[in-house]
PDB file of C-alpha atoms and ligand atoms in Angstrom:
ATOM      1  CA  UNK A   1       0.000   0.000   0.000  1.00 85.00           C
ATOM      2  CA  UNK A   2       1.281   3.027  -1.214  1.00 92.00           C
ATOM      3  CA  UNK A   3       2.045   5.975   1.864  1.00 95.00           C
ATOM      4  CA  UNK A   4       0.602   9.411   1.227  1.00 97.00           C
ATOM      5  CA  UNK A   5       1.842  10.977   4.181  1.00 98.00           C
ATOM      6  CA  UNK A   6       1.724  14.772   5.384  1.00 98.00           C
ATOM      7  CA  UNK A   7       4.498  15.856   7.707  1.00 98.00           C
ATOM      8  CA  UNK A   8       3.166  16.890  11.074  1.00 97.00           C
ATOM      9  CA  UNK A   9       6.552  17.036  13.303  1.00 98.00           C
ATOM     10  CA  UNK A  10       7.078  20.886  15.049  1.00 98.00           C
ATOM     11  CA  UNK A  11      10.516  21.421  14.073  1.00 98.00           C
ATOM     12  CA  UNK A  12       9.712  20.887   9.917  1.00 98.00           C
ATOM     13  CA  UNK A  13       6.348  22.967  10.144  1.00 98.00           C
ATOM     14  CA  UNK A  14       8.616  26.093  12.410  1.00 98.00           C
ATOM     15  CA  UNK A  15      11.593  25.660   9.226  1.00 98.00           C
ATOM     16  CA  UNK A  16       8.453  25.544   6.633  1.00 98.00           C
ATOM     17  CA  UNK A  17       7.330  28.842   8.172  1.00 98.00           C
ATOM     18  CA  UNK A  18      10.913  30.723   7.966  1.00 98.00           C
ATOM     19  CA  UNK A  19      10.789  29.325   4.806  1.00 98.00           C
ATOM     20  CA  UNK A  20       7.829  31.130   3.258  1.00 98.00           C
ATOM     21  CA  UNK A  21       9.016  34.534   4.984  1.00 98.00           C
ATOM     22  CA  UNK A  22       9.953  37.135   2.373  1.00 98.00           C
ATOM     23  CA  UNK A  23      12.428  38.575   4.681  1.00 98.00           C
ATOM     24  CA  UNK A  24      14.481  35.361   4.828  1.00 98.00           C
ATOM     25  CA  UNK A  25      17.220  35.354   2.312  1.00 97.00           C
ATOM     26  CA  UNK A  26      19.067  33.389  -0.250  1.00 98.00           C
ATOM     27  CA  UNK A  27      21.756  32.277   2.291  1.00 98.00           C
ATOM     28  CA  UNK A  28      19.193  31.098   5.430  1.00 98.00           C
ATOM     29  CA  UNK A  29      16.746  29.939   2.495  1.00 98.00           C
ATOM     30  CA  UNK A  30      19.235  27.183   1.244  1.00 98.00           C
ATOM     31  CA  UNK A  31      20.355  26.075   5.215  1.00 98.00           C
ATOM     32  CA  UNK A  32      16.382  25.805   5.280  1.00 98.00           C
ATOM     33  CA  UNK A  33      15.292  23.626   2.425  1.00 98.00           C
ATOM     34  CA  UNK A  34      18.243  21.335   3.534  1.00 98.00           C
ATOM     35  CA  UNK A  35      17.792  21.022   6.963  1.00 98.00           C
ATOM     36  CA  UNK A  36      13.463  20.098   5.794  1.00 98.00           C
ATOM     37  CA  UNK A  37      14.509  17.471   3.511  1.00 98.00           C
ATOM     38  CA  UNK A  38      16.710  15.937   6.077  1.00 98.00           C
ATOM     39  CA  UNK A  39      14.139  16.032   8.423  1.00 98.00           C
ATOM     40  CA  UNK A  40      11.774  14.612   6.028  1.00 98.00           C
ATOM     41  CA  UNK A  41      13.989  12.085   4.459  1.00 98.00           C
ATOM     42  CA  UNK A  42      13.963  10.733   8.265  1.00 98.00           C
ATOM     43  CA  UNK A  43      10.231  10.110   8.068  1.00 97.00           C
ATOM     44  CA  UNK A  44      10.320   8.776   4.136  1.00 98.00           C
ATOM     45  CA  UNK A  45      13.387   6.140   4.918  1.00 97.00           C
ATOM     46  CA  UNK A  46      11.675   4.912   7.799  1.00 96.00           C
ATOM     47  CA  UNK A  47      10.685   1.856   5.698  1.00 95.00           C
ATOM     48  CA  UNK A  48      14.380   1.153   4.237  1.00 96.00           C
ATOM     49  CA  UNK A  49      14.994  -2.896   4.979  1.00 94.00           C
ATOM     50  CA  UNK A  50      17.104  -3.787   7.684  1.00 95.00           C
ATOM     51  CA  UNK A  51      19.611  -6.920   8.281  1.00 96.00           C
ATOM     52  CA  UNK A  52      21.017  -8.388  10.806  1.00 97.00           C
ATOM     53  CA  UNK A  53      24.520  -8.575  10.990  1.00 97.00           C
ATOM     54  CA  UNK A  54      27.406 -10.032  13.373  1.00 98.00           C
ATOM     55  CA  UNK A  55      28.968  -6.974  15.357  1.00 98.00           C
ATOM     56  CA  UNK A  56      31.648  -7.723  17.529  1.00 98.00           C
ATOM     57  CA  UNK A  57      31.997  -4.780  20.191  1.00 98.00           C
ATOM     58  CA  UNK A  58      35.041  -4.313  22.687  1.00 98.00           C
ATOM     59  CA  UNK A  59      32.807  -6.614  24.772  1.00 98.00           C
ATOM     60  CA  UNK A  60      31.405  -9.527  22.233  1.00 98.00           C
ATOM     61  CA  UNK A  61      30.147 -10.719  19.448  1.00 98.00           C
ATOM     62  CA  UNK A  62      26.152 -10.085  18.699  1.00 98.00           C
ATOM     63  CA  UNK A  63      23.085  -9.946  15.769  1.00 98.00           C
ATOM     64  CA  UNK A  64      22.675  -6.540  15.185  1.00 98.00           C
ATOM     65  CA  UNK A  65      20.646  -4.181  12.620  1.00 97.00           C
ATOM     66  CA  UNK A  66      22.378  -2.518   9.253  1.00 96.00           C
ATOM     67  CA  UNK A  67      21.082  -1.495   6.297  1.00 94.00           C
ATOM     68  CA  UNK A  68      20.310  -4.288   4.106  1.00 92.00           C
ATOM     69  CA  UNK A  69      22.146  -2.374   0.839  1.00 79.00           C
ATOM     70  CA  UNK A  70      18.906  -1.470  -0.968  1.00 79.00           C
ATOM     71  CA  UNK A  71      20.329   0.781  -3.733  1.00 94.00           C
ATOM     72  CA  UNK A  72      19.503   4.179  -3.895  1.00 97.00           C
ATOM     73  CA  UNK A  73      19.690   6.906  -6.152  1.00 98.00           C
ATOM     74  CA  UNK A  74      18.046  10.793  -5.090  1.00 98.00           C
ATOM     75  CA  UNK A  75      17.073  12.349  -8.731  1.00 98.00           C
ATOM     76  CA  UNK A  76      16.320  15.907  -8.304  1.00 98.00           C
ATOM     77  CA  UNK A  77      14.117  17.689 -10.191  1.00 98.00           C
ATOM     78  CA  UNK A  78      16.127  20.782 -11.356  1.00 97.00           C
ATOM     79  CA  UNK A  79      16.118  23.586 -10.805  1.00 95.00           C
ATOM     80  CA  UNK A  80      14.908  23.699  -7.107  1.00 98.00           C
ATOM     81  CA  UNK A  81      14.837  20.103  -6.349  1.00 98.00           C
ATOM     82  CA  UNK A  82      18.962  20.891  -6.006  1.00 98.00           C
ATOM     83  CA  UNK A  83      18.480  22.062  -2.827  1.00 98.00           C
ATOM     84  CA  UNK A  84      17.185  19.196  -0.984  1.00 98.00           C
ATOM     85  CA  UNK A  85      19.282  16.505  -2.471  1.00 98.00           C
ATOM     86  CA  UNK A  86      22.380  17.923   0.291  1.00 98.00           C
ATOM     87  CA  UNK A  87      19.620  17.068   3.263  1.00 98.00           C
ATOM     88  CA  UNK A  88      18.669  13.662   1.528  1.00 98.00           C
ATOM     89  CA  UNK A  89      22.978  12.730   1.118  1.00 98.00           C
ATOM     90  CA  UNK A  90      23.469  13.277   4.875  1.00 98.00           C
ATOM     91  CA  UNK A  91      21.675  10.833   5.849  1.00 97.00           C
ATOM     92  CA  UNK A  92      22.196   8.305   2.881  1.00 96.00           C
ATOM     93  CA  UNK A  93      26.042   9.258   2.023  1.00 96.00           C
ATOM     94  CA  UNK A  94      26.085   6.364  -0.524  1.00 95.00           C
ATOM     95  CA  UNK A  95      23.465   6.820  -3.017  1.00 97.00           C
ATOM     96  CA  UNK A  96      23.934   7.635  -6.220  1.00 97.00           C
ATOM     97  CA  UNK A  97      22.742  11.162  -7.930  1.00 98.00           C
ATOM     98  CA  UNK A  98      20.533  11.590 -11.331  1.00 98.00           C
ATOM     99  CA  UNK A  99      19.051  14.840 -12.292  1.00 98.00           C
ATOM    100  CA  UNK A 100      16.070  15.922 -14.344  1.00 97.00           C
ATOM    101  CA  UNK A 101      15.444  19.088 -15.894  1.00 96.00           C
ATOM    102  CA  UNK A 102      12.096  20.196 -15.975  1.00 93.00           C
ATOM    103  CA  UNK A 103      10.987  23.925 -16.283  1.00 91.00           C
ATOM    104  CA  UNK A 104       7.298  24.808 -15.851  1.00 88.00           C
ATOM    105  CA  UNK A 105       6.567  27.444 -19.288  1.00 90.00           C
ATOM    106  CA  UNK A 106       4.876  30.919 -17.665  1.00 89.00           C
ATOM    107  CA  UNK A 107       2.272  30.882 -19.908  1.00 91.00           C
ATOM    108  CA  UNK A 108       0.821  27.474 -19.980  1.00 94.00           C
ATOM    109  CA  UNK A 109       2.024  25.929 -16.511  1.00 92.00           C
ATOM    110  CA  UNK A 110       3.537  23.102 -18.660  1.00 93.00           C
ATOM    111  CA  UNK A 111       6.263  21.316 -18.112  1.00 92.00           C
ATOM    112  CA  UNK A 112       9.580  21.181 -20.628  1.00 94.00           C
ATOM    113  CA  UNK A 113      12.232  18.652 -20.063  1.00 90.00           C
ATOM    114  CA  UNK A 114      15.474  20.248 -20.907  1.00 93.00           C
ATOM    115  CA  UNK A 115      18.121  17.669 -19.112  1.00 93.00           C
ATOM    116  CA  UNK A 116      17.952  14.119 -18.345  1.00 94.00           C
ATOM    117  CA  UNK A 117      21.456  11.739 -16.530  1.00 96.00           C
ATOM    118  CA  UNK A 118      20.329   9.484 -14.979  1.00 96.00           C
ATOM    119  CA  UNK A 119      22.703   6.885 -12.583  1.00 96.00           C
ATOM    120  CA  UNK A 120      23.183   3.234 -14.040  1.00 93.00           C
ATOM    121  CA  UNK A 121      21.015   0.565 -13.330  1.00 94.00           C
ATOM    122  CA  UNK A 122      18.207   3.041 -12.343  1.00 96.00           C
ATOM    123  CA  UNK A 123      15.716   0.404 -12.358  1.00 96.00           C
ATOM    124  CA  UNK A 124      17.157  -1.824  -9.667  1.00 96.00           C
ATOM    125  CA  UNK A 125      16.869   1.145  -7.011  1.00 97.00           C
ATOM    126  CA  UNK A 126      15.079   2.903  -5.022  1.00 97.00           C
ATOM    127  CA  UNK A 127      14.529   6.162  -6.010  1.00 98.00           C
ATOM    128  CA  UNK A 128      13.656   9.435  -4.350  1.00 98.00           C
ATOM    129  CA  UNK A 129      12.599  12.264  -6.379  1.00 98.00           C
ATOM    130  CA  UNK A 130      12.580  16.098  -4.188  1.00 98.00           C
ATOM    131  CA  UNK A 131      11.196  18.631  -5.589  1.00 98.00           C
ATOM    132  CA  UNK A 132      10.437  21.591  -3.025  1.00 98.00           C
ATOM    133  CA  UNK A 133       7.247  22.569  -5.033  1.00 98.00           C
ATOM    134  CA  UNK A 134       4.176  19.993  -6.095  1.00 98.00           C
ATOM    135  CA  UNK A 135       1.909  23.106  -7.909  1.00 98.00           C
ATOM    136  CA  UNK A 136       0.002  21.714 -10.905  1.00 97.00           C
ATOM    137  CA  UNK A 137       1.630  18.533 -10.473  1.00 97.00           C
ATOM    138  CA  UNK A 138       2.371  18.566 -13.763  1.00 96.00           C
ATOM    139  CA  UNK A 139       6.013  18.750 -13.718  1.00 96.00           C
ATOM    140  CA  UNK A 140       6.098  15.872 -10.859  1.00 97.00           C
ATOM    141  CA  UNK A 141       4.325  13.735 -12.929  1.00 97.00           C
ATOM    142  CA  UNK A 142       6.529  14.459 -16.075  1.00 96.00           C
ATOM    143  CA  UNK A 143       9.230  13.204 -13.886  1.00 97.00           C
ATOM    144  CA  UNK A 144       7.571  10.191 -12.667  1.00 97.00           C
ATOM    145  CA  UNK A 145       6.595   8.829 -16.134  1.00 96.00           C
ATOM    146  CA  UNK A 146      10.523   9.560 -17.048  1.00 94.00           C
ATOM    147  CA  UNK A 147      11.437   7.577 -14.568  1.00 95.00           C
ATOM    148  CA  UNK A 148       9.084   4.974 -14.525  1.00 96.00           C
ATOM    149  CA  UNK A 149       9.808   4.317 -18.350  1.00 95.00           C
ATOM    150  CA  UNK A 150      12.923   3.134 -17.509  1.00 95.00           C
ATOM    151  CA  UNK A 151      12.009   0.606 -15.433  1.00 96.00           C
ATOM    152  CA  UNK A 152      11.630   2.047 -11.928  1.00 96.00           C
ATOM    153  CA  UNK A 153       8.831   0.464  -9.900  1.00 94.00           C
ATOM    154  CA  UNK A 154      10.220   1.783  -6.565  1.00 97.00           C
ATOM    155  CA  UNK A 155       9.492   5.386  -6.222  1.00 98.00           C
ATOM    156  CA  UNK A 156       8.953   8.438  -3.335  1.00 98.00           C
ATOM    157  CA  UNK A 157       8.543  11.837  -4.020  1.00 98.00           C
ATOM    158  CA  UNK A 158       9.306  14.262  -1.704  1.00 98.00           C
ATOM    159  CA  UNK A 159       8.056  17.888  -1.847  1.00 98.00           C
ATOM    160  CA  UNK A 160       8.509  20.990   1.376  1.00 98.00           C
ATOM    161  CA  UNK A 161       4.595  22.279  -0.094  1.00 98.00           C
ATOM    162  CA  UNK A 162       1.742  20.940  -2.153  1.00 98.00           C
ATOM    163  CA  UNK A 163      -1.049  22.444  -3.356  1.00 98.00           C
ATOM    164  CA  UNK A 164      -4.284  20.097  -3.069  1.00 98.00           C
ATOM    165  CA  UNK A 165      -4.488  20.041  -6.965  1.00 98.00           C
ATOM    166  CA  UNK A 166      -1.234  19.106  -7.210  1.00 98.00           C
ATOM    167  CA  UNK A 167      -1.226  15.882  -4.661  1.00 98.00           C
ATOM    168  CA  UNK A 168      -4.225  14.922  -6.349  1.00 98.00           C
ATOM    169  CA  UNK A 169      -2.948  15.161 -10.180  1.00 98.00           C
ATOM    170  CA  UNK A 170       0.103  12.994  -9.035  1.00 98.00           C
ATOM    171  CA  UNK A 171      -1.976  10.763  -6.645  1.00 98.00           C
ATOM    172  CA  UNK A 172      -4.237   9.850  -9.964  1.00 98.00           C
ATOM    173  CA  UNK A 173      -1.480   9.849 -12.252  1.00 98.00           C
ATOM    174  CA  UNK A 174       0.772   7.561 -10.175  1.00 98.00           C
ATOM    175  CA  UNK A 175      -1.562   5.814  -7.340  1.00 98.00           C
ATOM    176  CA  UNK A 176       1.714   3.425  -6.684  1.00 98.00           C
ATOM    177  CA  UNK A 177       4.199   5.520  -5.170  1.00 98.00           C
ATOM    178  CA  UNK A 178       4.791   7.132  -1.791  1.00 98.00           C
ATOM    179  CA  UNK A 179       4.625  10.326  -1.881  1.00 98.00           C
ATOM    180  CA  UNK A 180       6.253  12.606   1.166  1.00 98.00           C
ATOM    181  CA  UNK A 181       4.643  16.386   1.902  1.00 98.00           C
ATOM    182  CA  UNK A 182       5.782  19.034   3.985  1.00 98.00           C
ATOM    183  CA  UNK A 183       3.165  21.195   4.291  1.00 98.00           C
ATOM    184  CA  UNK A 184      -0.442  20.736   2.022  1.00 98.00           C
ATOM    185  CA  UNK A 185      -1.545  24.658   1.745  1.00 98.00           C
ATOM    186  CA  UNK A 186      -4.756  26.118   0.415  1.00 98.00           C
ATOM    187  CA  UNK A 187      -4.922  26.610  -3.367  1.00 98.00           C
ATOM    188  CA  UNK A 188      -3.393  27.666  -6.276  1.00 98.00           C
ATOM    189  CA  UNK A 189      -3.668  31.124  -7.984  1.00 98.00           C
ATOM    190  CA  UNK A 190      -4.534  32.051 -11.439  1.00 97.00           C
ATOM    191  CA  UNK A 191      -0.476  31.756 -12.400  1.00 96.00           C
ATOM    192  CA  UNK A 192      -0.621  28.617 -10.786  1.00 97.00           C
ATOM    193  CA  UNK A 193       1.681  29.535  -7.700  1.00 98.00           C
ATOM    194  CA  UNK A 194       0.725  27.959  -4.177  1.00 98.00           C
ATOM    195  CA  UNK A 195      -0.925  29.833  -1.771  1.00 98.00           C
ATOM    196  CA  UNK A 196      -0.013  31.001   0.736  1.00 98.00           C
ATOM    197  CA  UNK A 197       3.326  29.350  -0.621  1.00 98.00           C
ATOM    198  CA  UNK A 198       6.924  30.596  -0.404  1.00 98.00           C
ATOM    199  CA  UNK A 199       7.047  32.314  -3.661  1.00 98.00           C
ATOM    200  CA  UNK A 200       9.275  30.756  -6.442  1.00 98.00           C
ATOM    201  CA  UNK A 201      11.526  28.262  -5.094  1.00 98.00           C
ATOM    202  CA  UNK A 202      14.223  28.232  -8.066  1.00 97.00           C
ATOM    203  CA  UNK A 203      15.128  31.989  -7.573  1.00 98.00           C
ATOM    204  CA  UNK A 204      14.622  31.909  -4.253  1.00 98.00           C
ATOM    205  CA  UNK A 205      17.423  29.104  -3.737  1.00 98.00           C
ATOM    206  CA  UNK A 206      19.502  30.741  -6.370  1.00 97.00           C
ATOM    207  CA  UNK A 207      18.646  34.134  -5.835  1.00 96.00           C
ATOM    208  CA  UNK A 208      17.769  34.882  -9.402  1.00 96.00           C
ATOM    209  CA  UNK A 209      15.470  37.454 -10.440  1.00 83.00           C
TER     210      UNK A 209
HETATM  211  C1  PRP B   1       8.954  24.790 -10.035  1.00 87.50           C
HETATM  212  C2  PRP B   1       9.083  23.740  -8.949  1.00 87.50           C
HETATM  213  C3  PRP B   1       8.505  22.529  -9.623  1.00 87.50           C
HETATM  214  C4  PRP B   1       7.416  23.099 -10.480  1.00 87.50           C
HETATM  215  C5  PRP B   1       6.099  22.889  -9.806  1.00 87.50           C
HETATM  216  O1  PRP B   1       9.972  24.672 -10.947  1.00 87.50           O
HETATM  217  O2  PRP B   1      10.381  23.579  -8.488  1.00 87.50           O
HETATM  218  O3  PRP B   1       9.443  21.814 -10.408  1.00 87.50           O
HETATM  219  O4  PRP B   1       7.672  24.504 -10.597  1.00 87.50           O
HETATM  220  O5  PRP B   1       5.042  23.292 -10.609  1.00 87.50           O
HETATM  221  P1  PRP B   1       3.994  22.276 -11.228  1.00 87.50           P
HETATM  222  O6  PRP B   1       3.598  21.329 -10.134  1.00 87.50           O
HETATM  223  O7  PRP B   1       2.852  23.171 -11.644  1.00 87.50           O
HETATM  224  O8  PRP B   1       4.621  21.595 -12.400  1.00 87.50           O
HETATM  225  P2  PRP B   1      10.148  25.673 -12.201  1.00 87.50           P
HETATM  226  O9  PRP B   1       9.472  25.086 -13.398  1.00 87.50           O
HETATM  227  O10 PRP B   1       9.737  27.057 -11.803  1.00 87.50           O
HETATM  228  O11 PRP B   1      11.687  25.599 -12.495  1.00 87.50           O
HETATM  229  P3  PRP B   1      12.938  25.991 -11.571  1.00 87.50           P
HETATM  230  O12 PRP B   1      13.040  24.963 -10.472  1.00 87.50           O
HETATM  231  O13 PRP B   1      14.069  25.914 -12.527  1.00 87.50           O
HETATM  232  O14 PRP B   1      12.723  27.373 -11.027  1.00 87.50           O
HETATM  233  N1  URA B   2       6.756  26.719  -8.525  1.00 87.50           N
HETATM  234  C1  URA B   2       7.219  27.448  -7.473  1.00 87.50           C
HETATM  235  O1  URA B   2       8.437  27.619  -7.319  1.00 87.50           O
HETATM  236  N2  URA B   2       6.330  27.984  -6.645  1.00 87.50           N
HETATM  237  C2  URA B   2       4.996  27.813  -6.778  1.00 87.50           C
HETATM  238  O2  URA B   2       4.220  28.333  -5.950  1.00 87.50           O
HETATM  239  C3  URA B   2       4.528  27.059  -7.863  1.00 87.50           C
HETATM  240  C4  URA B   2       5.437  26.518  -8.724  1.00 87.50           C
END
């Protein structure tokens, strides 16, 4: 069964709301989005399998838990999804990184793939896809099928804020993956920007525009 889950822990709702300030700048926004997709990489690993191997301490041998060496790979969705994929490493050092290029077209709210690397044997892992903004869900989807085509069946996206439209465009679109949310705020406006939101995450990490 698939987990849908909304983050409800104090400390990522209290970095959420710094987040959407206007006053907070490039340099505290980027500290920000890392620190929530550590925090929320926590909750979506939870389910990683576990093994039991022989430890031998100072004191003696014993059974005890390690990672069972489920591949990984985190595939960002560029631009913003950048920003996360530093909170996602710390606590999986290992895994490999792909990136997608996606940019949503002003007019249309569209999504345009303009970059696509992708690690090797993509389709034996498990991969997590951050993107700090789930608006339309159109771009999240884009990535999805992408991924999916080549041969992915394990997959959990990962976004700081959704828009209700949004988590239920990707929820129809791909009913078999987890999918990992932040915060799930009100609506979207007529240029299809979340609201209340946080603005445009891409400049805001990058401090363009
Ligand atoms: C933003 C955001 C998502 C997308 C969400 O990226 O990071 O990828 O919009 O919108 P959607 O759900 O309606 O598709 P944008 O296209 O602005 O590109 P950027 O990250 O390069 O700024
Ligand atoms: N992309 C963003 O960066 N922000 C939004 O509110 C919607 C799409």
């Amino acid at each position: 069964m698939p987990t849908v889950l909304v983050m409800d822990h104090p400390l990522i709702k209290h970095k959420i709301s710094l987040l959407r300030d206007e006053h907070t700048g490039t340099r505290d926004f980027r500290i920000l989005v890392e620190e929530i997709a550590m925090l929320m990489g926590y909750e979506a690993l939870r389910d990683l399998p576990i093994e039991e191997v022989e430890v031998k301490s100072p004191i003696t041998a014993s059974k005890q838990p390690m990672l069972s060496g489920k591949k990984l790979a985190v595939v960002p969705i560029l631009r913003a999804g950048l920003g996360m994929v530093g909170g996602i490493l710390a606590l999986v050092p290992s895994a490999k990184v792909g990136h997608i290029g996606l940019y949503r077209d002003e007019e249309t709210h569209q999504p345009h793939e303009y970059f696509c690397k992708l690690p090797e044997n993509i389709d034996e892992r498990l991969v997590i896809l951050p993107d700090p903004m789930l608006a339309t869900g159109g771009s999240a989807i884009q990535a999805v099928d992408f991924i999916k085509a080549k041969g992915c069946k394990s997959i959990k996206f990962m976004c700081i804020i959704a828009a209700p439209e949004g988590l239920e465009a990707l929820r129809a679109a791909h009913p078999d993956i987890d999918i990992y949310v932040g915060s799930l705020d009100d609506r979207l406006n007529d240029d299809a920007y979340i609201v209340p939101g946080l603005g445009d995450a891409g400049d805001r990490i990058f401090g363009t525009k």
